[in-house]
Structures are given as structure tokens and as C-alpha cells.
Coordinates of N, CA and C in Angstrom, one line a residue:
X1 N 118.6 105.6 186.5 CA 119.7 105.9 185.6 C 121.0 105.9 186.3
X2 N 122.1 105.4 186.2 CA 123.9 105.5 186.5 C 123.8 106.4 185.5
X3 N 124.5 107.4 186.8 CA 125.5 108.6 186.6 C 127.0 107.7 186.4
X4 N 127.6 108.0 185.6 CA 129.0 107.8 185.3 C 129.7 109.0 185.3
X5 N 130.9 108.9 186.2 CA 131.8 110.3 186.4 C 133.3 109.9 185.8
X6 N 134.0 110.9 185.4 CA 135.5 111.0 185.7 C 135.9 110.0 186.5
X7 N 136.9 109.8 186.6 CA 137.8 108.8 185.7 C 137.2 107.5 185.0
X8 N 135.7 107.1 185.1 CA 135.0 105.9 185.3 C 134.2 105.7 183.7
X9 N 134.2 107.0 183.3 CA 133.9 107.2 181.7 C 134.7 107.8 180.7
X10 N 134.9 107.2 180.2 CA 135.8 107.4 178.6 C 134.6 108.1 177.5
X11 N 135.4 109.7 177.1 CA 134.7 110.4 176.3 C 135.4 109.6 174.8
X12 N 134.6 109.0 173.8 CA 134.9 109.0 172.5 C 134.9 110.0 171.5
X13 N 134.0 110.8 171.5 CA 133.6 111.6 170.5 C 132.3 113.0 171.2
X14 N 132.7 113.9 171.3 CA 132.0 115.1 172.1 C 131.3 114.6 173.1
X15 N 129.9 114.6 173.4 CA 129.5 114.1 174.1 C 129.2 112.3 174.7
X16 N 129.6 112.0 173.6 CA 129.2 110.3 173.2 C 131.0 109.5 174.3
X17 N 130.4 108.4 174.6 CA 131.5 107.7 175.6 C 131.2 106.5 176.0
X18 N 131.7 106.1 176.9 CA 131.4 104.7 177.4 C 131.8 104.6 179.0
X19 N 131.3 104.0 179.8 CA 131.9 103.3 181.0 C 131.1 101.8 181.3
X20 N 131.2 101.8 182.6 CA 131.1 100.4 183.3 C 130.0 100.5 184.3
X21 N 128.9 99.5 184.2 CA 128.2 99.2 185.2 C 126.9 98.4 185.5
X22 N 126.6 98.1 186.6 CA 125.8 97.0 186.9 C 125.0 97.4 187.0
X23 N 123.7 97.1 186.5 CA 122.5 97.5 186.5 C 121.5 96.5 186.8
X24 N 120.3 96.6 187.2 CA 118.7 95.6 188.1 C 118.1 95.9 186.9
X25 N 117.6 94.6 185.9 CA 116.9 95.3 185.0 C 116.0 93.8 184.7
X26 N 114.8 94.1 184.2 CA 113.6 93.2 183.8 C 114.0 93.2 182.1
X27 N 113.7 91.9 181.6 CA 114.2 91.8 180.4 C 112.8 91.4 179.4
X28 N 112.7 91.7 178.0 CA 112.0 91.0 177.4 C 112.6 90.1 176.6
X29 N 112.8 88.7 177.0 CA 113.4 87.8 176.2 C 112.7 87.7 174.5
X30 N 111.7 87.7 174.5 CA 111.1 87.6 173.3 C 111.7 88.6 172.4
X31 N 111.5 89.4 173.0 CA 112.3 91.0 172.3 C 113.4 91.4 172.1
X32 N 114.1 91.0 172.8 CA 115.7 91.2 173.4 C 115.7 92.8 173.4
X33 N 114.7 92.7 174.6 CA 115.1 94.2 175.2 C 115.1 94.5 176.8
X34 N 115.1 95.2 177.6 CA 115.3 95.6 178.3 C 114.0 96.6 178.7
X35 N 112.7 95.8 179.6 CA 111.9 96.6 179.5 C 111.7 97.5 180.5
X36 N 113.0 97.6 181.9 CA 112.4 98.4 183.4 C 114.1 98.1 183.8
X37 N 114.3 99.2 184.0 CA 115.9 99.5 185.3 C 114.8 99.9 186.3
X38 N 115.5 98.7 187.5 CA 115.5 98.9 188.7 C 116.5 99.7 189.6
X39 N 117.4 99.8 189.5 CA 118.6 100.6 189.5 C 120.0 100.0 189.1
X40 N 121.0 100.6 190.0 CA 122.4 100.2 189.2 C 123.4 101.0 189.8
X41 N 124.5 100.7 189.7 CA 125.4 101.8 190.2 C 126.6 101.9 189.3
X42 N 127.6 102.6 189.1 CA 128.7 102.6 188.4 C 129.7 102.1 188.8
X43 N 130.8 101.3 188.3 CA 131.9 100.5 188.8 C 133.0 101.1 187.7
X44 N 133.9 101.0 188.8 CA 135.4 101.0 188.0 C 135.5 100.4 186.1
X45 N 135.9 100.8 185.4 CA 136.3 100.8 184.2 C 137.4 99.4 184.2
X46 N 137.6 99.2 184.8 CA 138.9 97.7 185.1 C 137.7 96.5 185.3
X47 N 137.0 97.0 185.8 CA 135.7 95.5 186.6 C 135.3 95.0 185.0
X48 N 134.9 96.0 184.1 CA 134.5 95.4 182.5 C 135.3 95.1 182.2
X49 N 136.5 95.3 182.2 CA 137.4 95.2 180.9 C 138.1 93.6 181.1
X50 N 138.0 93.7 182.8 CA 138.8 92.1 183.7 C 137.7 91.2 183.3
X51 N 136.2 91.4 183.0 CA 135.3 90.1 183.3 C 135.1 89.8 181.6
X52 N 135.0 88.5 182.2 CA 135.3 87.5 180.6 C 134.4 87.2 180.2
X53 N 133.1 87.6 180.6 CA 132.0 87.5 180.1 C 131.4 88.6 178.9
X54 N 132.0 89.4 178.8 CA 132.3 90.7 178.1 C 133.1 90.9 176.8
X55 N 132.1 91.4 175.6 CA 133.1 91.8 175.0 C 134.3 92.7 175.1
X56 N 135.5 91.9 174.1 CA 136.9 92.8 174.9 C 137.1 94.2 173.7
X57 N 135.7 95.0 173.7 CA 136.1 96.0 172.4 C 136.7 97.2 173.8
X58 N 135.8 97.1 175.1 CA 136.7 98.2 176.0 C 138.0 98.6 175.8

């Protein structure tokens, strides 16, 4: 699991938020799910919001 800290997560609503980050993960294409994090780490809040492969709701 990515820990996300200060400055790097945006609180929306009490506990609920958002941030940025790269994650190792096995997919079920069939499923469109995500069956195994390998790990991941947390990245700056700028790295999502810059990459254009992303939606721009950040």
C-alpha cells in the first residue's frame, strides 16, 4: 500500500482525498480490475496533474 503524506495529498472531505502515485500492479483485463499491488511509491501531486495521459479532474 502508498502511504501518501502532506503536502502530496489533498483532503476533500474529512477523511476522504486524493494524491499521486505509481504503483506495480497485475491486472485483470477481463475484469477491469486490479488483482495484486506489487508495490508503489508516492510522487509529487504536479507529476499527475503535468502527465497527459490522465484525467485533468486533479
Amino acid at each position: 500500500m502508498v502511504f501518501l503524506r502532506l503536502p502530496t495529498y489533498v483532503k476533500t472531505n474529512g477523511y476522504y482525498g486524493y494524491g499521486c502515485a505509481c504503483m506495480d500492479v497485475v491486472t485483470d483485463k477481463g475484469r477491469s480490475r486490479i488483482s495484486e499491488i506489487r508495490g508503489g511509491e508516492s510522487l509529487p501531486l504536479s507529476t499527475c496533474r503535468e502527465d497527459p495521459n490522465l484525467p485533468k479532474s486533479l
